[in-house]
Structure formats: C-alpha cells, structure tokens
C-alpha cells in the first residue's frame, strides 16, 4: 500500500518522500521512544528506495554521525533528516563535517522536555540543551566586570553554571565533595532503556574538562572554608536531601532508598514493595522485575507517573503490566513488618509480602548551605535541585540563567 502510494506521489511530481510511519495509536513509532532501537524506521526507507526514483529521506532516531553516514553510504536512503538530534545540538552537521564527534551534544531520547507542553515556564525545550527555545534571550557574552566565582557541587547544575561563568570571563572554581563529577545524574542510565542518559552526562563532564574552570574533587564546601576562599559569588548546587518517611518500620534493614539501591545494587528479595509510583519508583520496578520476583508499587495519588509525558508513560505502563508488576493507587502505607507491608486503600487493608522495601518518594532541596551563607557573601545563587526537585533539563536551565546574569 505504501509502495503504491509512493508511486502515485512520484507521478504527481513530488521532489522527495520522507519515510515515516505510525499514527495516533502508535505514536511511539512516529516519535521513537527510549525503548526503541536506533533507526527503527529505516526499513521503510529501504523499501521505498527500491520502489521509486525520486530521493528518499530516512528519519527516526538517527542521532549519531556514523549512523547517518552509513545509511547514505549503503544506499538505504538519499538523505537523512533529524529533529530531536538538532534540538539537542543545532551544530550537529557542522561538528560532524569537521569530525568533532566528541563535541556533539547527543539527544538522549528522554521525551521529557520536548513533548506536549514541554517544561514549566519554558514550553517545548530540551533536557540536554538548556539554550533550546531561548537562543535569542540567552547568549553568552563577556561579563561587564570579572568576578571570583565559587561553585559548590559537581552535578549537572554545578558544572553548567561553572562552565558558563568561565566562558564569560569569570575566575571560576568548582568544588565537589566526592571523587567523581556528575551528582545523581551518574545513576540516570541504570534503569531499562535509559542507557543514553550517560551520553548527556559525558558531554556535560567533557565541557568542564575542556574549560578554564579549576576543578577540586574530594573538596567539601563548608561555611568556614567557603568564607575563607573569599569569593565574590558563590553558586550553591548541593542537590537534594533524601526524605525519610514517617512510617513505622522504616528503619528496618530490609528497607533501602532508591538512590542507595542504584548506587550499591545489593541483592534484592523475591517479594519487593516500592513506596512511590513516580518516575523513579516505576522505572525501578521495570529494572528489578523478573519472573521469579513479585513487585508491588504503592502510590498515594490517584495515578502513577503523573509527571511523565504520555508516550513514554504508555510504554512504561505496558512493560510493567507485561512483567506483572502490581500497582496500588490511592493507597497509603501504614507500617513495615518483618515480612510484609500493611497498606490501606479506601476502607480496605492490604497486606503485601515483602522481603525488600524500596522508598522512591520525593526528596527535599538541600538549601542549608545557601541559608548559612546569606549576608556573609556578596552574592549567593542557588541552582538545580537545590532550588526545586526537577530533571536534568531544569537543572541545566537554572544554572545557565544564573551564570548569564553574574
């Protein structure tokens, strides 16, 4: 049918055909999701290429230079078109042409900030490119007066603010309390189909390694040593503090936070209860699910994944259903016993067998340092999750906004 249509289109005088597929009920085909392999629509281009004589344009999750070049070199299409890849890095073609491949900011196909209404206050933008949608208002220009800038925290927000500050000519130093840059973003690639998130973090880390920022790892920022440093501006990027649920039994050894779970990857039991049905809770269930393990998610709100965009949400819920993960919404956990969790849904008590309980609830902005420095430093700015819980995109945008106004 598509081949016949292509022949009609050619006969009607079309200059080229874009090989796309899918419809409103299969939007994950039209806009390939994180769980899609690269180039999922390439077979359509190949078929059409053999059917008509006019140029065929291949599209769909083509985001690496070698993939694009291979498609054309192997004769599978005449052209390659990109959308999200060019939002992530508008200079993709120029960087590819000059073989600066490691300088390309790759799309991570997260479907977080570029779909539906995008991000709050910005509209459609990009998780990995903070300038997307703000190119005319956010421009990196030399600072009117050069300042001594100290950034506390080496996660995405801290790195971004330090890099932009240095590019504007400020004398910039970043302190990170651990021995590795990246913050919580170091864990973002572990859940299923999130592997590409590591590309985003690698680009961020390379950006500071190639900058004029002085990086001090294993350097904890206390009020005392920050004041001794005598900076004109301190940018606080201290992230989040884990929130402890006021729940009887929360102190038991069988209970572990999602963050610690990803960091240490301990053995997990055969009966897992996850407290919290947001992105982290549901992605953790997707990660841990297997045929010999029961997994239940307890969510107090009427629905899970209430912040995730429709297309990835649909795909994740389908996977959870296939893996027989049981989801309880409008449900309140009451206490954690040695071998079960008691919860309440409406008027009914629910007992869930448990040998591992994972807390995947919201954390709180860590603003203690910023509060301690107020009125003691000429200028204190807070960026990233230390302002408000968000994603990598919101962290990068808040950092960029702050660094551009110093």
Short mmCIF file of C-alpha atoms in Angstrom, two decimals:
data_model
loop_
_atom_site.label_atom_id
_atom_site.label_comp_id
_atom_site.label_asym_id
_atom_site.label_seq_id
_atom_site.Cartn_x
_atom_site.Cartn_y
_atom_site.Cartn_z
CA UNK A 1 0.00 0.00 0.00
CA UNK A 2 2.79 2.42 0.94
CA UNK A 3 4.73 1.46 -2.18
CA UNK A 4 1.74 2.12 -4.41
CA UNK A 5 1.15 5.44 -2.71
CA UNK A 6 4.81 6.33 -3.25
CA UNK A 7 4.46 5.63 -6.96
CA UNK A 8 1.40 7.89 -7.14
CA UNK A 9 3.27 10.62 -5.25
CA UNK A 10 6.20 10.35 -7.65
CA UNK A 11 3.87 10.51 -10.64
CA UNK A 12 2.22 13.63 -9.17
CA UNK A 13 5.56 15.43 -9.25
CA UNK A 14 6.91 15.18 -5.70
CA UNK A 15 10.58 16.05 -5.29
CA UNK A 16 11.22 13.59 -2.42
CA UNK A 17 9.48 11.27 0.05
CA UNK A 18 10.08 11.23 3.80
CA UNK A 19 9.85 7.62 5.02
CA UNK A 20 7.79 7.92 8.17
CA UNK A 21 5.29 5.61 9.86
CA UNK A 22 2.82 5.27 12.68
CA UNK A 23 -0.34 7.14 13.70
CA UNK A 24 -2.02 8.48 16.84
CA UNK A 25 -2.42 4.99 18.28
CA UNK A 26 1.21 4.09 17.55
CA UNK A 27 2.88 7.37 18.40
CA UNK A 28 5.92 5.51 19.74
CA UNK A 29 6.66 4.57 16.11
CA UNK A 30 6.26 8.08 14.72
CA UNK A 31 8.36 9.50 17.58
CA UNK A 32 10.68 6.66 18.61
CA UNK A 33 10.80 6.15 22.37
CA UNK A 34 13.74 5.38 24.66
CA UNK A 35 12.99 1.65 24.36
CA UNK A 36 13.18 1.84 20.56
CA UNK A 37 16.39 0.68 18.85
CA UNK A 38 18.22 3.21 16.67
CA UNK A 39 16.86 3.79 13.15
CA UNK A 40 13.57 1.90 13.70
CA UNK A 41 12.02 3.31 10.50
CA UNK A 42 14.95 2.60 8.22
CA UNK A 43 13.31 -0.46 6.65
CA UNK A 44 10.57 1.83 5.30
CA UNK A 45 13.17 3.98 3.58
CA UNK A 46 14.86 0.89 2.15
CA UNK A 47 11.60 -0.42 0.68
CA UNK A 48 10.67 2.94 -0.84
CA UNK A 49 14.17 3.41 -2.21
CA UNK A 50 13.68 0.25 -4.26
CA UNK A 51 10.23 1.38 -5.46
CA UNK A 52 10.65 4.94 -6.74
CA UNK A 53 13.31 7.02 -8.46
CA UNK A 54 12.91 10.27 -6.51
CA UNK A 55 15.03 10.85 -3.38
CA UNK A 56 14.05 9.08 -0.16
CA UNK A 57 14.61 10.74 3.22
CA UNK A 58 15.25 8.46 6.20
CA UNK A 59 14.16 9.64 9.64
CA UNK A 60 13.57 8.30 13.15
CA UNK A 61 16.09 8.10 16.00
CA UNK A 62 19.07 8.76 13.78
CA UNK A 63 21.31 10.68 16.13
CA UNK A 64 24.90 9.57 15.66
CA UNK A 65 27.06 10.75 12.74
CA UNK A 66 28.21 7.24 11.87
CA UNK A 67 24.61 6.04 11.65
CA UNK A 68 23.62 8.85 9.31
CA UNK A 69 26.68 8.38 7.11
CA UNK A 70 26.16 4.62 6.97
CA UNK A 71 22.55 4.96 5.81
CA UNK A 72 23.59 7.05 2.82
CA UNK A 73 26.80 5.14 2.04
CA UNK A 74 24.94 1.82 2.00
CA UNK A 75 22.30 3.22 -0.35
CA UNK A 76 19.40 2.81 2.08
CA UNK A 77 18.30 6.42 1.57
CA UNK A 78 19.37 9.54 -0.28
CA UNK A 79 19.09 11.90 2.66
CA UNK A 80 18.85 11.72 6.43
CA UNK A 81 16.62 14.11 8.37
CA UNK A 82 16.84 14.78 12.10
CA UNK A 83 14.57 16.62 14.53
CA UNK A 84 15.35 15.99 18.19
CA UNK A 85 19.04 15.48 17.41
CA UNK A 86 19.23 19.04 16.05
CA UNK A 87 17.32 20.44 19.02
CA UNK A 88 19.90 18.83 21.29
CA UNK A 89 22.74 20.25 19.18
CA UNK A 90 21.97 22.62 16.28
CA UNK A 91 25.65 22.43 15.29
CA UNK A 92 25.46 18.66 14.77
CA UNK A 93 26.05 18.85 10.97
CA UNK A 94 28.99 21.26 11.27
CA UNK A 95 30.62 19.25 14.05
CA UNK A 96 30.15 16.07 12.03
CA UNK A 97 31.62 17.66 8.91
CA UNK A 98 34.72 18.74 10.82
CA UNK A 99 34.96 15.34 12.60
CA UNK A 100 34.50 16.89 16.06
CA UNK A 101 32.33 13.96 17.07
CA UNK A 102 33.03 14.11 20.80
CA UNK A 103 31.81 17.72 20.85
CA UNK A 104 28.32 16.75 19.68
CA UNK A 105 25.65 17.03 22.35
CA UNK A 106 23.67 13.87 21.62
CA UNK A 107 19.93 13.57 22.07
CA UNK A 108 19.15 11.08 24.84
CA UNK A 109 15.57 10.43 23.63
CA UNK A 110 14.20 11.00 27.13
CA UNK A 111 10.95 12.58 25.89
CA UNK A 112 10.86 14.85 28.92
CA UNK A 113 11.10 18.49 27.83
CA UNK A 114 10.42 18.43 24.08
CA UNK A 115 6.95 16.83 24.08
CA UNK A 116 3.43 18.12 24.79
CA UNK A 117 3.71 21.44 26.65
CA UNK A 118 7.39 20.98 27.37
CA UNK A 119 8.80 22.34 30.62
CA UNK A 120 7.09 24.71 33.03
CA UNK A 121 7.91 28.33 32.22
CA UNK A 122 9.76 27.45 29.02
CA UNK A 123 7.43 25.47 26.80
CA UNK A 124 8.97 22.94 24.48
CA UNK A 125 12.72 22.85 25.05
CA UNK A 126 15.39 20.20 25.61
CA UNK A 127 16.68 18.19 28.53
CA UNK A 128 20.31 18.25 27.44
CA UNK A 129 20.43 21.64 25.65
CA UNK A 130 19.43 24.44 28.05
CA UNK A 131 19.55 27.03 25.26
CA UNK A 132 16.88 25.33 23.13
CA UNK A 133 13.98 27.74 22.80
CA UNK A 134 15.91 30.54 24.49
CA UNK A 135 18.63 31.16 21.89
CA UNK A 136 17.82 34.84 21.42
CA UNK A 137 17.42 35.74 25.08
CA UNK A 138 20.24 33.61 26.45
CA UNK A 139 23.53 34.50 24.80
CA UNK A 140 26.98 34.02 26.26
CA UNK A 141 28.63 37.43 26.33
CA UNK A 142 31.68 38.70 28.24
CA UNK A 143 30.85 39.85 31.76
CA UNK A 144 30.88 43.59 32.41
CA UNK A 145 33.12 43.01 35.44
CA UNK A 146 35.16 39.89 36.13
CA UNK A 147 34.41 38.20 39.43
CA UNK A 148 35.78 35.40 41.57
CA UNK A 149 33.16 32.66 41.39
CA UNK A 150 32.99 29.52 43.53
CA UNK A 151 30.60 26.71 42.64
CA UNK A 152 29.72 24.13 45.29
CA UNK A 153 28.58 20.82 43.83
CA UNK A 154 29.69 18.90 40.75
CA UNK A 155 26.37 17.67 39.40
CA UNK A 156 24.92 18.90 36.10
CA UNK A 157 23.76 22.24 37.53
CA UNK A 158 27.07 22.96 39.22
CA UNK A 159 29.08 22.03 36.13
CA UNK A 160 26.88 24.05 33.79
CA UNK A 161 26.98 27.19 35.91
CA UNK A 162 30.75 26.92 36.28
CA UNK A 163 31.34 26.44 32.55
CA UNK A 164 29.14 29.38 31.52
CA UNK A 165 30.67 31.63 34.20
CA UNK A 166 34.17 30.79 32.95
CA UNK A 167 33.17 31.34 29.33
CA UNK A 168 32.04 34.83 30.30
CA UNK A 169 35.47 35.56 31.76
CA UNK A 170 34.91 34.97 35.48
CA UNK A 171 37.65 33.39 37.59
CA UNK A 172 35.78 30.17 38.37
CA UNK A 173 36.46 27.22 40.66
CA UNK A 174 34.22 24.22 41.38
CA UNK A 175 34.29 22.05 44.49
CA UNK A 176 32.85 18.55 44.51
CA UNK A 177 32.66 16.59 47.75
CA UNK A 178 33.21 13.18 46.14
CA UNK A 179 35.95 12.00 43.82
CA UNK A 180 33.73 11.93 40.70
CA UNK A 181 31.72 14.62 38.92
CA UNK A 182 28.12 14.01 37.92
CA UNK A 183 25.99 14.05 41.06
CA UNK A 184 22.83 11.93 40.93
CA UNK A 185 22.98 12.00 37.13
CA UNK A 186 25.62 9.26 37.42
CA UNK A 187 22.74 6.90 38.20
CA UNK A 188 20.36 8.03 35.47
CA UNK A 189 21.44 5.43 32.91
CA UNK A 190 20.86 2.33 35.04
CA UNK A 191 17.11 1.83 34.60
CA UNK A 192 15.98 -0.04 31.45
CA UNK A 193 16.25 1.92 28.20
CA UNK A 194 17.93 4.85 29.94
CA UNK A 195 21.42 3.96 28.76
CA UNK A 196 21.61 7.03 26.53
CA UNK A 197 21.42 9.28 29.58
CA UNK A 198 25.12 8.53 30.05
CA UNK A 199 25.78 10.35 26.75
CA UNK A 200 24.27 13.51 28.21
CA UNK A 201 26.36 13.31 31.36
CA UNK A 202 29.56 12.57 29.43
CA UNK A 203 29.03 15.70 27.34
CA UNK A 204 28.50 17.82 30.47
CA UNK A 205 31.65 16.45 32.12
CA UNK A 206 33.70 16.95 28.94
CA UNK A 207 32.52 20.54 28.77
CA UNK A 208 34.05 21.39 32.13
CA UNK A 209 37.20 19.35 31.48
CA UNK A 210 37.75 21.43 28.34
CA UNK A 211 37.01 24.73 30.09
CA UNK A 212 39.04 27.17 32.20
CA UNK A 213 37.26 26.08 35.39
CA UNK A 214 39.51 24.82 38.17
CA UNK A 215 38.03 21.56 39.46
CA UNK A 216 38.64 20.40 43.03
CA UNK A 217 37.20 16.97 43.80
CA UNK A 218 37.08 15.49 47.31
CA UNK A 219 36.59 19.06 48.46
CA UNK A 220 33.59 19.53 50.71
CA UNK A 221 32.18 23.02 50.85
CA UNK A 222 31.61 24.10 54.46
CA UNK A 223 30.60 27.56 55.57
CA UNK A 224 34.06 28.09 57.05
CA UNK A 225 36.21 27.13 54.06
CA UNK A 226 33.88 28.90 51.64
CA UNK A 227 34.19 32.14 53.57
CA UNK A 228 37.97 31.64 53.70
CA UNK A 229 38.01 31.38 49.91
CA UNK A 230 36.62 34.94 49.74
CA UNK A 231 34.61 34.59 46.53
CA UNK A 232 32.57 37.41 45.07
CA UNK A 233 29.87 34.95 44.07
CA UNK A 234 29.04 31.51 45.48
CA UNK A 235 26.79 29.26 43.40
CA UNK A 236 25.23 26.54 45.52
CA UNK A 237 24.43 23.33 43.63
CA UNK A 238 24.02 20.97 46.55
CA UNK A 239 21.12 18.97 45.15
CA UNK A 240 18.62 17.09 47.27
CA UNK A 241 18.34 15.64 50.73
CA UNK A 242 16.60 12.26 51.00
CA UNK A 243 13.24 12.42 52.74
CA UNK A 244 12.61 9.87 55.48
CA UNK A 245 9.03 8.63 55.52
CA UNK A 246 7.31 8.89 58.92
CA UNK A 247 6.39 5.23 58.72
CA UNK A 248 6.70 2.57 61.45
CA UNK A 249 9.34 0.04 60.41
CA UNK A 250 11.12 2.40 58.01
CA UNK A 251 14.35 1.78 59.95
CA UNK A 252 14.41 -1.97 59.21
CA UNK A 253 17.35 -3.46 57.30
CA UNK A 254 15.03 -4.67 54.54
CA UNK A 255 14.26 -1.02 53.67
CA UNK A 256 16.50 0.81 51.19
CA UNK A 257 16.17 4.10 49.34
CA UNK A 258 16.05 4.03 45.56
CA UNK A 259 19.20 6.15 45.41
CA UNK A 260 21.17 3.74 47.60
CA UNK A 261 19.77 0.82 45.62
CA UNK A 262 21.14 2.25 42.37
CA UNK A 263 24.45 3.19 43.95
CA UNK A 264 25.17 -0.13 45.69
CA UNK A 265 22.99 -2.60 43.71
CA UNK A 266 22.60 -5.07 46.60
CA UNK A 267 20.80 -8.40 46.40
CA UNK A 268 17.04 -7.90 46.25
CA UNK A 269 14.50 -10.36 47.61
CA UNK A 270 11.72 -12.27 45.89
CA UNK A 271 8.97 -10.02 47.22
CA UNK A 272 9.58 -6.32 46.60
CA UNK A 273 7.36 -3.43 47.65
CA UNK A 274 8.14 0.00 46.23
CA UNK A 275 6.82 3.04 48.09
CA UNK A 276 6.19 5.73 45.48
CA UNK A 277 4.84 5.48 41.95
CA UNK A 278 6.63 8.39 40.31
CA UNK A 279 9.24 8.08 37.57
CA UNK A 280 11.86 6.58 39.87
CA UNK A 281 9.52 4.11 41.54
CA UNK A 282 8.07 2.76 38.29
CA UNK A 283 11.44 2.69 36.49
CA UNK A 284 12.90 0.80 39.45
CA UNK A 285 10.10 -1.76 39.18
CA UNK A 286 10.85 -2.09 35.46
CA UNK A 287 14.52 -2.65 36.29
CA UNK A 288 14.01 -5.24 39.04
CA UNK A 289 11.11 -7.21 37.58
CA UNK A 290 11.70 -10.84 36.65
CA UNK A 291 9.54 -13.98 36.51
CA UNK A 292 10.52 -15.28 39.95
CA UNK A 293 10.04 -11.96 41.76
CA UNK A 294 6.81 -10.24 42.80
CA UNK A 295 6.84 -6.46 42.71
CA UNK A 296 4.16 -4.12 44.08
CA UNK A 297 4.07 -0.34 43.85
CA UNK A 298 2.20 1.71 46.43
CA UNK A 299 1.22 5.22 45.31
CA UNK A 300 -0.84 7.60 47.46
CA UNK A 301 -2.02 9.66 44.47
CA UNK A 302 -4.83 8.59 42.10
CA UNK A 303 -2.34 7.66 39.36
CA UNK A 304 1.30 6.77 38.90
CA UNK A 305 3.76 8.62 36.67
CA UNK A 306 1.79 11.85 36.88
CA UNK A 307 4.75 13.90 35.60
CA UNK A 308 5.86 11.64 32.75
CA UNK A 309 4.88 12.56 29.19
CA UNK A 310 2.15 10.46 27.54
CA UNK A 311 4.18 8.43 25.05
CA UNK A 312 6.93 7.14 27.40
CA UNK A 313 4.32 6.74 30.15
CA UNK A 314 2.23 4.47 27.98
CA UNK A 315 5.25 2.37 27.04
CA UNK A 316 6.45 2.02 30.63
CA UNK A 317 2.99 1.04 31.93
CA UNK A 318 2.73 -1.57 29.18
CA UNK A 319 6.06 -3.07 30.23
CA UNK A 320 5.06 -3.11 33.90
CA UNK A 321 1.84 -4.90 33.01
CA UNK A 322 3.72 -7.44 30.90
CA UNK A 323 6.08 -8.05 33.82
CA UNK A 324 3.09 -8.48 36.16
CA UNK A 325 4.02 -5.57 38.42
CA UNK A 326 1.02 -4.80 40.64
CA UNK A 327 0.19 -1.12 41.13
CA UNK A 328 -1.89 0.17 44.03
CA UNK A 329 -3.03 3.81 43.68
CA UNK A 330 -4.95 5.89 46.23
CA UNK A 331 -3.16 3.70 48.75
CA UNK A 332 -1.40 4.69 51.97
CA UNK A 333 1.33 2.55 53.56
CA UNK A 334 0.65 2.03 57.29
CA UNK A 335 3.68 0.14 58.56
CA UNK A 336 6.51 -2.17 57.54
CA UNK A 337 6.71 -5.51 59.32
CA UNK A 338 9.47 -8.12 59.10
CA UNK A 339 7.84 -9.96 56.20
CA UNK A 340 5.14 -7.67 54.84
CA UNK A 341 3.86 -4.16 54.32
CA UNK A 342 0.43 -3.17 55.54
CA UNK A 343 -1.35 -0.51 53.47
CA UNK A 344 -4.82 0.98 53.28
CA UNK A 345 -6.81 1.53 50.09
CA UNK A 346 -10.13 3.17 50.82
CA UNK A 347 -11.68 1.15 53.64
CA UNK A 348 -9.69 -1.95 52.86
CA UNK A 349 -6.41 -3.04 54.45
CA UNK A 350 -3.93 -4.66 52.08
CA UNK A 351 -1.12 -6.96 53.20
CA UNK A 352 1.78 -7.29 50.76
CA UNK A 353 4.51 -9.87 51.27
CA UNK A 354 7.87 -8.14 51.40
CA UNK A 355 11.50 -9.04 51.99
CA UNK A 356 12.73 -5.84 50.31
CA UNK A 357 11.09 -2.42 50.62
CA UNK A 358 12.31 0.42 48.41
CA UNK A 359 11.48 4.05 49.14
CA UNK A 360 11.08 6.06 45.95
CA UNK A 361 9.44 9.18 47.27
CA UNK A 362 10.38 12.80 46.67
CA UNK A 363 13.46 14.33 48.23
CA UNK A 364 13.85 17.88 49.52
CA UNK A 365 16.07 20.71 48.19
CA UNK A 366 19.29 20.97 50.18
CA UNK A 367 19.37 24.68 50.96
CA UNK A 368 21.17 24.56 54.31
CA UNK A 369 24.45 25.84 52.90
CA UNK A 370 22.80 28.63 50.93
CA UNK A 371 20.92 29.74 54.04
CA UNK A 372 24.12 29.70 56.10
CA UNK A 373 25.94 31.90 53.56
CA UNK A 374 23.28 34.58 53.26
CA UNK A 375 24.54 38.04 54.24
CA UNK A 376 28.06 36.61 54.54
CA UNK A 377 28.98 36.51 50.87
CA UNK A 378 28.48 39.31 48.38
CA UNK A 379 26.26 37.19 46.14
CA UNK A 380 24.79 33.73 46.74
CA UNK A 381 22.93 31.90 43.98
CA UNK A 382 21.18 28.54 44.15
CA UNK A 383 20.78 26.26 41.13
CA UNK A 384 19.41 22.86 40.19
CA UNK A 385 17.60 20.60 42.61
CA UNK A 386 18.78 22.76 45.49
CA UNK A 387 16.04 25.16 44.31
CA UNK A 388 13.36 22.66 43.39
CA UNK A 389 13.18 18.98 42.52
CA UNK A 390 13.37 18.59 38.75
CA UNK A 391 15.13 16.77 35.95
CA UNK A 392 18.50 17.33 34.29
CA UNK A 393 16.90 19.84 31.94
CA UNK A 394 15.58 22.06 34.73
CA UNK A 395 18.95 21.84 36.48
CA UNK A 396 20.84 22.95 33.37
CA UNK A 397 18.41 25.78 32.63
CA UNK A 398 18.52 27.20 36.15
CA UNK A 399 22.31 27.02 36.09
CA UNK A 400 22.52 28.74 32.73
CA UNK A 401 20.16 31.51 33.79
CA UNK A 402 22.20 32.23 36.92
CA UNK A 403 25.59 32.12 35.17
CA UNK A 404 24.42 34.52 32.46
CA UNK A 405 23.42 37.21 34.93
CA UNK A 406 26.54 37.26 37.14
#
